[in-house]
Coordinates of C-alpha atoms and ligand atoms in Angstrom, one line a residue:
X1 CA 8.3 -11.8 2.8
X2 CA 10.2 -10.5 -0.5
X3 CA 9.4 -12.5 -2.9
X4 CA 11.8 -13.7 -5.6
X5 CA 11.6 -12.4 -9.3
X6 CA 10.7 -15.5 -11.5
X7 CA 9.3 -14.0 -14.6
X8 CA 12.1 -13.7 -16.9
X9 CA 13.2 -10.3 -18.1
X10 CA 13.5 -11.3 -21.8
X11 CA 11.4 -9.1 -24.0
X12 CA 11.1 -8.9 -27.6
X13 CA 13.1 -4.8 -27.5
X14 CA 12.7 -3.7 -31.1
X15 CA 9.4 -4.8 -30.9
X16 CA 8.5 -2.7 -28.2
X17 CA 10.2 0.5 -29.6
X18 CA 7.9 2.9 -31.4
X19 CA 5.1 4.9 -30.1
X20 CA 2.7 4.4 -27.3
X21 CA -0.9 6.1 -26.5
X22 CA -0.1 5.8 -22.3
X23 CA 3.3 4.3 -21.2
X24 CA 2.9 3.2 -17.6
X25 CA 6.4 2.9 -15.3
X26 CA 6.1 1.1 -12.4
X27 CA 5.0 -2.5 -12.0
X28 CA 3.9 -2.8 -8.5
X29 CA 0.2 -2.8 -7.6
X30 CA -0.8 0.8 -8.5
X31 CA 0.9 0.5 -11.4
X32 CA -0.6 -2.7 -12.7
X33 CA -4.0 -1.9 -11.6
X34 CA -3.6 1.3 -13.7
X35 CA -2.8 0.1 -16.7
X36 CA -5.1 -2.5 -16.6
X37 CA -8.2 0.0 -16.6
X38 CA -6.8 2.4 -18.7
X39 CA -6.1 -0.5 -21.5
X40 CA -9.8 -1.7 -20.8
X41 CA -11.5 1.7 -21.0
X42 CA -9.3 2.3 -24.0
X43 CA -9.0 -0.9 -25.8
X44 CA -7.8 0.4 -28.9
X45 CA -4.8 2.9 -27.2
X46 CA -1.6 0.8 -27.2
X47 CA -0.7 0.7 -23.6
X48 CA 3.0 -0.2 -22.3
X49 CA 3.7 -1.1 -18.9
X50 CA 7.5 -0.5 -17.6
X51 CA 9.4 -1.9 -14.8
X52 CA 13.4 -1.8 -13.7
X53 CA 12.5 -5.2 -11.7
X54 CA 12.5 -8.6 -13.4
X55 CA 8.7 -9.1 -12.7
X56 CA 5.8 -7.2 -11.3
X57 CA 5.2 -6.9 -7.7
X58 CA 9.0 -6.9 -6.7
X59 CA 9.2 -3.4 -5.1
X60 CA 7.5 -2.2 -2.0
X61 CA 4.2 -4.3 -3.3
X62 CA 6.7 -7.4 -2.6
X63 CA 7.6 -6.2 0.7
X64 CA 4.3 -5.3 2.5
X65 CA 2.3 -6.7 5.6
X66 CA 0.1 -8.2 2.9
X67 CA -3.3 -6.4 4.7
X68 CA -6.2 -5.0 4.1
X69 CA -8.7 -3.0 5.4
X70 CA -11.4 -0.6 5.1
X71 CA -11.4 0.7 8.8
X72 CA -9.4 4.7 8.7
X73 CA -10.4 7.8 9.7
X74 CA -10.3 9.7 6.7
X75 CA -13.5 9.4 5.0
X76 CA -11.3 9.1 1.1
X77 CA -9.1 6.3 2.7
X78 CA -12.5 4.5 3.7
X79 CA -14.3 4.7 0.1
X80 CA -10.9 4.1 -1.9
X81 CA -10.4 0.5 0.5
X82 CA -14.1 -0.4 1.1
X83 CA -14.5 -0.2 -3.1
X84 CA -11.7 -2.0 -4.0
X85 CA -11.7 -4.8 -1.3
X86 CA -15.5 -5.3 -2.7
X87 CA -13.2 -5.7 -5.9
X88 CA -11.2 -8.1 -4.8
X89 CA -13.6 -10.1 -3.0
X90 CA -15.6 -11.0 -6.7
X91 CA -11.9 -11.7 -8.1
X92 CA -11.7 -14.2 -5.6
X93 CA -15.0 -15.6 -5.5
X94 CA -15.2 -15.8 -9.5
X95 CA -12.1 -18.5 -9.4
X96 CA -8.6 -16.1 -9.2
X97 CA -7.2 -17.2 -5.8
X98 CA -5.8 -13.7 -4.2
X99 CA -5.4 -15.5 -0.8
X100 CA -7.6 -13.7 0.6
X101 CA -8.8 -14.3 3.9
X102 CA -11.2 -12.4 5.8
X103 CA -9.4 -12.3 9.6
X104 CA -10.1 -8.8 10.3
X105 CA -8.5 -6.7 12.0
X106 CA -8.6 -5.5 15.9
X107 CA -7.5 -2.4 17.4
X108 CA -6.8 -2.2 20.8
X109 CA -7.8 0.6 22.3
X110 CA -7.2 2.6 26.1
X111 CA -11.1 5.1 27.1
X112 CA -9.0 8.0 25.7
X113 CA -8.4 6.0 22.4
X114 CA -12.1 5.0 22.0
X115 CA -13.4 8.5 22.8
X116 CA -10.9 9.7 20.4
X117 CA -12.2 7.2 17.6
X118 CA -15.9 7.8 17.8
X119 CA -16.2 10.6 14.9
X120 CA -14.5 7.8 12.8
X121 CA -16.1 5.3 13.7
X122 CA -19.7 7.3 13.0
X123 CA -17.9 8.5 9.4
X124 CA -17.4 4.3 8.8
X125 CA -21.2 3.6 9.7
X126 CA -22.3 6.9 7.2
X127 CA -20.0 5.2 4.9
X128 CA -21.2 1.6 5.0
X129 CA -18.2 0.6 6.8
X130 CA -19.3 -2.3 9.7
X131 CA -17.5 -2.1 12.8
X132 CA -18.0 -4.0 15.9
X133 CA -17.0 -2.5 19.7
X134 CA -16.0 -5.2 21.8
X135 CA -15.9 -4.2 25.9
X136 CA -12.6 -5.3 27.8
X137 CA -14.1 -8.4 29.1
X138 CA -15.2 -10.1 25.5
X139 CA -11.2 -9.5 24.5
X140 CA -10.0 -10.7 27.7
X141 CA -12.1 -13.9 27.2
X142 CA -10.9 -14.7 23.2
X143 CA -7.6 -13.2 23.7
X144 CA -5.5 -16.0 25.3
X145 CA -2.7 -14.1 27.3
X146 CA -3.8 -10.6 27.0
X147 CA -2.6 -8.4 29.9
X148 CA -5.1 -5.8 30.0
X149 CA -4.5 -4.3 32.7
X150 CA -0.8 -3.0 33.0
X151 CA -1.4 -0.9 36.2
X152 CA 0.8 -2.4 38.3
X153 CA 3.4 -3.2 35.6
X154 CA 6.1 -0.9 36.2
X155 CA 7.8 -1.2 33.0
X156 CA 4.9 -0.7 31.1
X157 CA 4.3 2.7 32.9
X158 CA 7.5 3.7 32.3
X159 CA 7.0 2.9 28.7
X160 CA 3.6 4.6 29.2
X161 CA 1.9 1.4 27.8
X162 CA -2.4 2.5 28.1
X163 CA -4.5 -0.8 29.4
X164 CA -6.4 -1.7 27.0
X165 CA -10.0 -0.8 27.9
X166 CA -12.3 -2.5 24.5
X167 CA -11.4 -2.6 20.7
X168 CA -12.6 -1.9 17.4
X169 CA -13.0 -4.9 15.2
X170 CA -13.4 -4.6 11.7
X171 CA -14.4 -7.6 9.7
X172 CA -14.6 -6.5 6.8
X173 CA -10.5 -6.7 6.5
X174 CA -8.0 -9.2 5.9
X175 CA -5.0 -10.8 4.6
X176 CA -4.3 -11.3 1.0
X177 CA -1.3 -12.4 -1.5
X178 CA 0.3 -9.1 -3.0
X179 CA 2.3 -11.4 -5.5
X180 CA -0.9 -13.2 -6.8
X181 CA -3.2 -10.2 -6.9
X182 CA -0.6 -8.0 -9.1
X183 CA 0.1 -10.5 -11.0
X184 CA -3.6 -10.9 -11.5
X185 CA -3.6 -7.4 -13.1
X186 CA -0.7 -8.1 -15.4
X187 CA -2.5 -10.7 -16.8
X188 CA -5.7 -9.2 -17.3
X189 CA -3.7 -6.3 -18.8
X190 CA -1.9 -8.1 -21.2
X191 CA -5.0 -10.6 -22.2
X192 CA -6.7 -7.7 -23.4
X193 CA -3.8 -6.7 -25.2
X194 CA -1.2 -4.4 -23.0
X195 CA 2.2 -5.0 -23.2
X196 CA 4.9 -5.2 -20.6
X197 CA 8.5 -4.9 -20.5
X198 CA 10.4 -6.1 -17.2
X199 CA 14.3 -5.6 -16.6
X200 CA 13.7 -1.9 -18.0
X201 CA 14.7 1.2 -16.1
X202 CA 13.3 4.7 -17.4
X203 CA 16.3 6.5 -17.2
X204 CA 14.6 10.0 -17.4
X205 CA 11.2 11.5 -18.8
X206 CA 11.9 12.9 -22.2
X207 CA 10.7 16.4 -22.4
X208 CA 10.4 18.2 -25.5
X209 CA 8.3 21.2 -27.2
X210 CA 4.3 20.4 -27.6
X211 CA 5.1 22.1 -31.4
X212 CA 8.9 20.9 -32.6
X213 CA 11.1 24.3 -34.6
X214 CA 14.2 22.4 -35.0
X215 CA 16.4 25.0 -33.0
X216 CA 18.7 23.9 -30.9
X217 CA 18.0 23.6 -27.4
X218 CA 14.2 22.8 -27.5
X219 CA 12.0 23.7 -25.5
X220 CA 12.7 27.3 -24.5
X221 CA 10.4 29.0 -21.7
X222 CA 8.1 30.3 -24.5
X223 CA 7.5 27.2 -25.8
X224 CA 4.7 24.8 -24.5
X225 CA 6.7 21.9 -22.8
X226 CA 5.6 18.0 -22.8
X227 CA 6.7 15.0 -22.0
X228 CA 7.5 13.0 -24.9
X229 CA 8.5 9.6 -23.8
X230 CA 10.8 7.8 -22.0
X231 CA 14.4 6.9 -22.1
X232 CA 14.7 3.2 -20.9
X233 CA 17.3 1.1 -20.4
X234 CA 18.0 -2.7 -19.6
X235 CA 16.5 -5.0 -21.2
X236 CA 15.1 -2.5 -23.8
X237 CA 17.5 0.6 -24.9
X238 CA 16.5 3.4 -26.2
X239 CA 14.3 6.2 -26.0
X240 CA 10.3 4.9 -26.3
X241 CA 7.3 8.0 -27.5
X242 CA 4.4 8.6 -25.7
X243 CA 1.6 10.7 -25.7
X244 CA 0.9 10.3 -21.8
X245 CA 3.3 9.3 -19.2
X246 CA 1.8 7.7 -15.9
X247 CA 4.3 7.6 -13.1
X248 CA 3.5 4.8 -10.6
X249 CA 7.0 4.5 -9.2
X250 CA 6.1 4.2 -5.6
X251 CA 9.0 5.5 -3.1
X252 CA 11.0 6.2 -6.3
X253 CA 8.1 8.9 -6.9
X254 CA 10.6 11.7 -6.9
X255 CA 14.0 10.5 -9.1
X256 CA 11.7 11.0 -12.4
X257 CA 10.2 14.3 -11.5
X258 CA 12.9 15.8 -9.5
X259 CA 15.0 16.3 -13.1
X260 CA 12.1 18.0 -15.0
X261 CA 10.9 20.2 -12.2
X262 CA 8.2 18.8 -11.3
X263 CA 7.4 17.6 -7.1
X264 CA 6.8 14.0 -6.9
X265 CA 5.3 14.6 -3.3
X266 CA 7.0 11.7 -1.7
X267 CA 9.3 11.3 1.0
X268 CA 10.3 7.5 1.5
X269 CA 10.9 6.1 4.9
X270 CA 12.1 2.6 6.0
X271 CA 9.1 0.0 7.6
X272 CA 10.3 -3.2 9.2
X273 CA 8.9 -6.6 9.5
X274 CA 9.2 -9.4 11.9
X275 CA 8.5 -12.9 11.8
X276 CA 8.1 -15.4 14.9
X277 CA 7.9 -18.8 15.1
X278 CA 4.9 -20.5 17.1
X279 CA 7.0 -23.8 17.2
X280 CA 7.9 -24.9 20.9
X281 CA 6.2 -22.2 22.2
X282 CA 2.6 -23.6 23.1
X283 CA 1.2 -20.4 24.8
X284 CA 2.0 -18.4 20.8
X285 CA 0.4 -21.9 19.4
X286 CA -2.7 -20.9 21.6
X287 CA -2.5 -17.6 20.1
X288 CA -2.4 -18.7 16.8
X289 CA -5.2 -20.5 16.9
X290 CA -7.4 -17.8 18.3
X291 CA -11.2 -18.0 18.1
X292 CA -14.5 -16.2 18.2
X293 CA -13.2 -13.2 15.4
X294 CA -13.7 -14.9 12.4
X295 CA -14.6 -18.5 10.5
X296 CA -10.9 -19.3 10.0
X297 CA -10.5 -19.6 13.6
X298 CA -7.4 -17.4 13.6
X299 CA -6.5 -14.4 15.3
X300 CA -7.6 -10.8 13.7
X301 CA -4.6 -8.5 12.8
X302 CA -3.7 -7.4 16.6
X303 CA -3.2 -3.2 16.9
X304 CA -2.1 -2.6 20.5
X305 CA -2.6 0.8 21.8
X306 CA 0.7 2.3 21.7
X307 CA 3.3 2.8 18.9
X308 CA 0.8 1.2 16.7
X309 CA 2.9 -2.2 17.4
X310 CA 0.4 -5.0 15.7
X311 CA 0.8 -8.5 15.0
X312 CA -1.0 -11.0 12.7
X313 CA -1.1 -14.4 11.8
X314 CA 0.8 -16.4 9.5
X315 CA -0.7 -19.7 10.1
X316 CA 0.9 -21.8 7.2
X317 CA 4.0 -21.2 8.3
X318 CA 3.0 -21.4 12.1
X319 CA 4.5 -18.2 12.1
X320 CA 3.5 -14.1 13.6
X321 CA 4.4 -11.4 11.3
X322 CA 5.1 -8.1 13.3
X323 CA 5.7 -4.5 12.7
X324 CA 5.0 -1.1 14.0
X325 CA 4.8 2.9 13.5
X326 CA 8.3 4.2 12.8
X327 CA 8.1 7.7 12.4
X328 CA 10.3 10.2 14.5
X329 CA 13.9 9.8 14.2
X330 CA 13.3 7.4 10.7
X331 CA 15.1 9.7 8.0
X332 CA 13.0 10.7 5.0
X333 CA 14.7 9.4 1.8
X334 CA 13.9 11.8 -1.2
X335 CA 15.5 9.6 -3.6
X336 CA 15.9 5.8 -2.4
X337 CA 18.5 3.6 -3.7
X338 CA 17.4 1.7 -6.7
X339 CA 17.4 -1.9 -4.9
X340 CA 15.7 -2.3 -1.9
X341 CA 18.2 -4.8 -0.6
X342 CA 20.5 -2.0 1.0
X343 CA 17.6 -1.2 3.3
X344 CA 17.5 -4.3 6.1
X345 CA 15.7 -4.6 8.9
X346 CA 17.2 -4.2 12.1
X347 CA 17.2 -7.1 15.3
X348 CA 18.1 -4.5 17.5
X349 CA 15.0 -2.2 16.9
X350 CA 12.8 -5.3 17.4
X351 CA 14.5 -6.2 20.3
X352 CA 14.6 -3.1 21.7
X353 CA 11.5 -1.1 20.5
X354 CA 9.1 -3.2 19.4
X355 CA 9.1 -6.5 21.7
X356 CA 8.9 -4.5 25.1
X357 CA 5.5 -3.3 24.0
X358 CA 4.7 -6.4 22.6
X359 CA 5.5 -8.9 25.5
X360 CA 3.8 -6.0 27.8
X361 CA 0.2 -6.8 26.7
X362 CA 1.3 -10.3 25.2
X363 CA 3.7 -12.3 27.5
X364 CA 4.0 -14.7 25.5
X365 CA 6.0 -13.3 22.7
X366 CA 8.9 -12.1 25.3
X367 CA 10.9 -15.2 24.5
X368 CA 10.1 -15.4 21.0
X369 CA 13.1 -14.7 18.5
X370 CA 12.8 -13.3 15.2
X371 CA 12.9 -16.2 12.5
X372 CA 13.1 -13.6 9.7
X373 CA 12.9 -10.3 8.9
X374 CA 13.0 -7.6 6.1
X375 CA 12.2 -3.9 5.5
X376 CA 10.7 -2.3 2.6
X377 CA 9.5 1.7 2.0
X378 CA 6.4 3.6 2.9
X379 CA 6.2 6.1 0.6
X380 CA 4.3 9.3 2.4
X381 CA 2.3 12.1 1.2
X382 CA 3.5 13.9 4.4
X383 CA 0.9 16.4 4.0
X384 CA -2.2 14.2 4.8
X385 CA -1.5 10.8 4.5
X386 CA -3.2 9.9 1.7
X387 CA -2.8 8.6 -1.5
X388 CA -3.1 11.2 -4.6
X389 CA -3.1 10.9 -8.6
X390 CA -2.2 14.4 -10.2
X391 CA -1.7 15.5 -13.8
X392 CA 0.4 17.7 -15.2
X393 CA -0.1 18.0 -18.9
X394 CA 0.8 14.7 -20.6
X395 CA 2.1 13.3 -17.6
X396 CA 0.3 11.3 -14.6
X397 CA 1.0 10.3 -10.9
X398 CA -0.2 8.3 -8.4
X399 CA 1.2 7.7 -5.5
X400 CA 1.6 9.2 -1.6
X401 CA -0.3 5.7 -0.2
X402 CA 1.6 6.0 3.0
X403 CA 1.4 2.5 3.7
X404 CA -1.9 1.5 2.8
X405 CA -1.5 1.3 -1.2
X406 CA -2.4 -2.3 -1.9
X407 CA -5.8 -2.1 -0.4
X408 CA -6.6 1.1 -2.4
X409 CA -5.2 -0.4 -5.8
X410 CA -8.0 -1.2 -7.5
X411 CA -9.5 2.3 -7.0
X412 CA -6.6 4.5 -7.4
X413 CA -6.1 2.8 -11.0
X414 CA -9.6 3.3 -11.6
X415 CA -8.9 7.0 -11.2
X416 CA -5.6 7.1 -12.7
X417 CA -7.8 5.9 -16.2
X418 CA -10.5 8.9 -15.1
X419 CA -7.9 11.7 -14.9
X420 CA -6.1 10.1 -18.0
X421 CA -9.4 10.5 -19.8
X422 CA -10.2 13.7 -18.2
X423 CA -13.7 12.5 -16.4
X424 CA -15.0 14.4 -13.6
X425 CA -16.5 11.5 -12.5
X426 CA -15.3 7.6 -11.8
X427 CA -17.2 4.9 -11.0
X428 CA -15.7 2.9 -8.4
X429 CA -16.0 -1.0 -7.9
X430 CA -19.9 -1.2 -6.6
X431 CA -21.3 1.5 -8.0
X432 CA -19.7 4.5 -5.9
X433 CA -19.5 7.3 -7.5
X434 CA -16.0 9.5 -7.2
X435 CA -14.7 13.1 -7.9
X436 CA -10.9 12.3 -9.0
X437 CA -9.9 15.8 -8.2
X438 CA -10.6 15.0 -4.4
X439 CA -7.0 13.7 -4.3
X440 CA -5.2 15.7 -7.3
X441 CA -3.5 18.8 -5.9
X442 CA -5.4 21.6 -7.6
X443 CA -8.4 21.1 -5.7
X444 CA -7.3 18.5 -3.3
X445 CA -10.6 18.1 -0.7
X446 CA -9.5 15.1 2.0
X447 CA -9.1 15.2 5.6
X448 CA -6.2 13.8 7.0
X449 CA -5.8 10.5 7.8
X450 CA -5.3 9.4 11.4
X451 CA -4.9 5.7 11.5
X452 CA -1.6 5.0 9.8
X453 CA 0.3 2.5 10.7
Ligands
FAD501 C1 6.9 -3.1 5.5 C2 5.7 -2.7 4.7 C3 4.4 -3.1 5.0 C4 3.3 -2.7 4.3 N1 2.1 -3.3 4.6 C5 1.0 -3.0 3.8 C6 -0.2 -3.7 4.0 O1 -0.3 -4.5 4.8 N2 -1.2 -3.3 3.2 C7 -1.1 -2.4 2.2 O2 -2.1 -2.1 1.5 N3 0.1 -1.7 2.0 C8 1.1 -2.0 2.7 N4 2.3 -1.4 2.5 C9 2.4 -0.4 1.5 C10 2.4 -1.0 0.2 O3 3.5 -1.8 0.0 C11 2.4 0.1 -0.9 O4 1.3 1.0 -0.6 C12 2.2 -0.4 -2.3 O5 3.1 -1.4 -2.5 C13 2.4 0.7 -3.3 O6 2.4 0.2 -4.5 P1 3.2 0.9 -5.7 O7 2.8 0.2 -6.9 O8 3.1 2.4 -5.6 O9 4.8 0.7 -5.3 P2 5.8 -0.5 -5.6 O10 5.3 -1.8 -5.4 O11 7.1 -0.1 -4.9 O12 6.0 -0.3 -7.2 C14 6.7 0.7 -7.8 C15 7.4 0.1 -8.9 O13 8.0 1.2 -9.7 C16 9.2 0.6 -10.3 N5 10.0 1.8 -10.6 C17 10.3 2.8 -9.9 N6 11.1 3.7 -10.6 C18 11.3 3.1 -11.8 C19 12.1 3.5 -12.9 N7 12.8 4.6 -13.0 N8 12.1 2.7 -14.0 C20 11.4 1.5 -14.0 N9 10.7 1.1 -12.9 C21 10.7 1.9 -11.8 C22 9.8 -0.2 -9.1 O14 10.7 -1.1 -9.6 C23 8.6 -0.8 -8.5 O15 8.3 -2.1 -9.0 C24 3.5 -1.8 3.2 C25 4.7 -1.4 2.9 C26 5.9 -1.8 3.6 C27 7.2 -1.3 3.2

């Protein structure tokens, strides 16, 4: 759920006026993780890390289905997760609690599905990636409730609802606590010395001449143009120098670039989240307290095979979270509103769209209402679905994580440092070795990635 801003949005401001090496905007998970590795692969560049929220973690980071997985058709998407859950993982086991749990996640899948997914699912195994095919019969027999066979459901052929005929189980993916995990980053950013201002909008990128004249009207056509800082307001005024920008502004990719001419490659678009209560409802209780996928004895992350409705446990609370795929007829916002509060999640469209499908294959959740609910933004690389971090002279971004950002985070700030310091090569979390320009735009090399959801 949201969570609330507690860090206090006091900075020292004259203090943090001057000159940086890399000034970082955006605090939410790519952000964070990017200026952590740039500050520890450059200790001595003074690194600055902005954000218009009060605290890190408060945008879309905030707002997400808190998963993780490594299971995706595209074989970038499957390196970029597999790494940086390894990552995570070691933070966890050497002491930070991420809240991490290891559930997994299960797709639910018709014959046409699992033909479909066997090229993946061969890409995953090249790839180190461990899935597990489970036949009809071994769901039927963990799943309490599950209506495989919708055959002679008339609603659900009119909603053109597939039985589900086996799964893919991927164990290797999970829950995990967005709030802990970037604020994890913050603090290993600033122990090593980075600095952070919170409460502080960038108002506009400040682009100047490489090579000042002094003639009005700087830079001309002629002139090589760069960006020279930031102006920032809020809790710091004023313009702030840098000698390289990196833009990690999520679903807000496009309000900095638009103004200097430059394509964020972003388009927004509103994702919705649904909580249930288990309480009084023993059949869900059962549910919750599925066995046989894991050693928490909960149920995996549930993908049922149409719409890409899924559900997942939130046992502390007794609760389900619940969302879906939203794509045709959801407007793509260029430029969202600043707070994310304007964009709320509708009853209706849970009512309507997402609990027919639900209490098809899961009965139990027809009488079910939502307990809470929220919305939050994808923010899409439309052309292929996955994440990119592109350069442009002084200036960096990453971004385009349509959806799946938090479990690629430590990775894509890992590259975000190897672009910054020009590398042709990264090494990931484990060992693997990366070309950054695989997901810049000049020589962009990914396949598109199928399993968004
Ligand atoms: C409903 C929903 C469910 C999701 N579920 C998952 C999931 O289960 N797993 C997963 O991995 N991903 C999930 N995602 C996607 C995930 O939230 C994103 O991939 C991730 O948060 C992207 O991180 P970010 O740092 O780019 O963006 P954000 O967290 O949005 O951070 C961007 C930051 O930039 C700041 N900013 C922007 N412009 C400015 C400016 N001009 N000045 C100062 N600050 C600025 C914002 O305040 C914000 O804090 C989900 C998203 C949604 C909406």
């Amino acid at each position: 759920m949201p969570p609330k801003a507690e860090m206090s949005g006091a900075v020292d401001a004259p203090a943090l006026m001057g000159r940086y090496d890399v000034v970082v905007v955006g605090a939410g998970i790519l952000g964070a993780a990017s200026a952590f590795h740039l500050k520890r692969n450059s200790p001595n560049r003074r690194v600055l890390l902005l954000d218009r929220f009060g605290a890190p973690g408060q945008g879309n980071t905030g707002r997400s289905n808190a998963m993780f997985r490594n299971t995706f058709t595209s074989n970038d998407n499957q390196i970029l997760s597999d790494s940086t859950i390894e990552c995570y993982l070691k933070v966890q086991s050497e002491g930070t609690d991420l809240g991490l749990q290891r559930i997994g996640y299960l797709w639910l899948m018709s014959n046409a599905q699992l033909s479909a997914s066997e090229g993946a699912l061969r890409l995953m195994d090249r790839n180190g990636i461990h899935t597990r095919r489970f036949a009809r019969a071994e769901i039927e027999e963990r799943m309490p409730g599950l209506r495989a066979d919708l055959s002679s459901d008339g609603e659900a052929e009119l909603m053109g609802l597939p039985d589900v005929d086996g799964g893919v189980f991927g164990p290797k993916c999970g829950r995990l606590d967005p709030d802990k995990l970037v604020r994890h980053y913050v603090r290993e950013f600033t122990r090593i010395g980075g600095l952070t201002a919170f409460s502080t909008n960038v108002d506009r990128l400040l682009v100047g001449p490489s090579k000042r004249l002094g003639i009005d009207g700087e830079p001309f056509v002629w002139q090589e143009s760069r960006v020279e800082g930031v102006q920032v307001s809020g809790a710091v005024n004023g313009a702030i120098g840098a000698d390289a920008v990196v833009l990690a502004c999520g679903a807000w990719g496009n309000q900095l670039l638009g103004p200097v001419g430059i394509d964020g490659h972003v388009g927004a678009k509103k994702r919705q989240l649904f909580s249930v209560s288990t309480k009084g409802s023993p059949p869900l209780g059962r549910l919750l307290h599925t066995k046989g996928f894991n050693d928490l004895g909960l149920p995996p992350l549930v993908v049922l095979p149409k719409a890409g409705v899924h559900f997942r446990p939130a046992a502390e609370e007794g609760d389900f979270w619940i969302g879906c795929e939203d794509e045709v007829n959801r407007p793509l916002i260029n430029v969202p509103e600043r707070s994310l509060e304007g964009y709320e999640a509708e009853r209706s469209f849970y009512e309507r769209s997402v609990s027919p499908v639900l209490s098809a294959y899961f009965p139990q959740f027809k009488s079910a209402a939502v307990k809470a609910m929220w919305a939050g933004l994808y923010s899409y690389n439309t052309l292929d679905y996955l994440p990119f971090v592109f350069r442009q002279g002084n200036l960096i971004a990453v971004g385009g994580d349509s959806g799946s950002g938090i479990m690629k985070g430590d990775s894509l700030g890992r590259i975000v440092d190897a672009v910054y310091r020009e590398a042709d090569e990264v090494s990931l979390y484990g060992g693997v070795q990366y070309d950054p320009s695989r997901i810049g735009f000049e020589r962009r090399r990914v396949e598109r990635e199928g399993w968004v959801i």
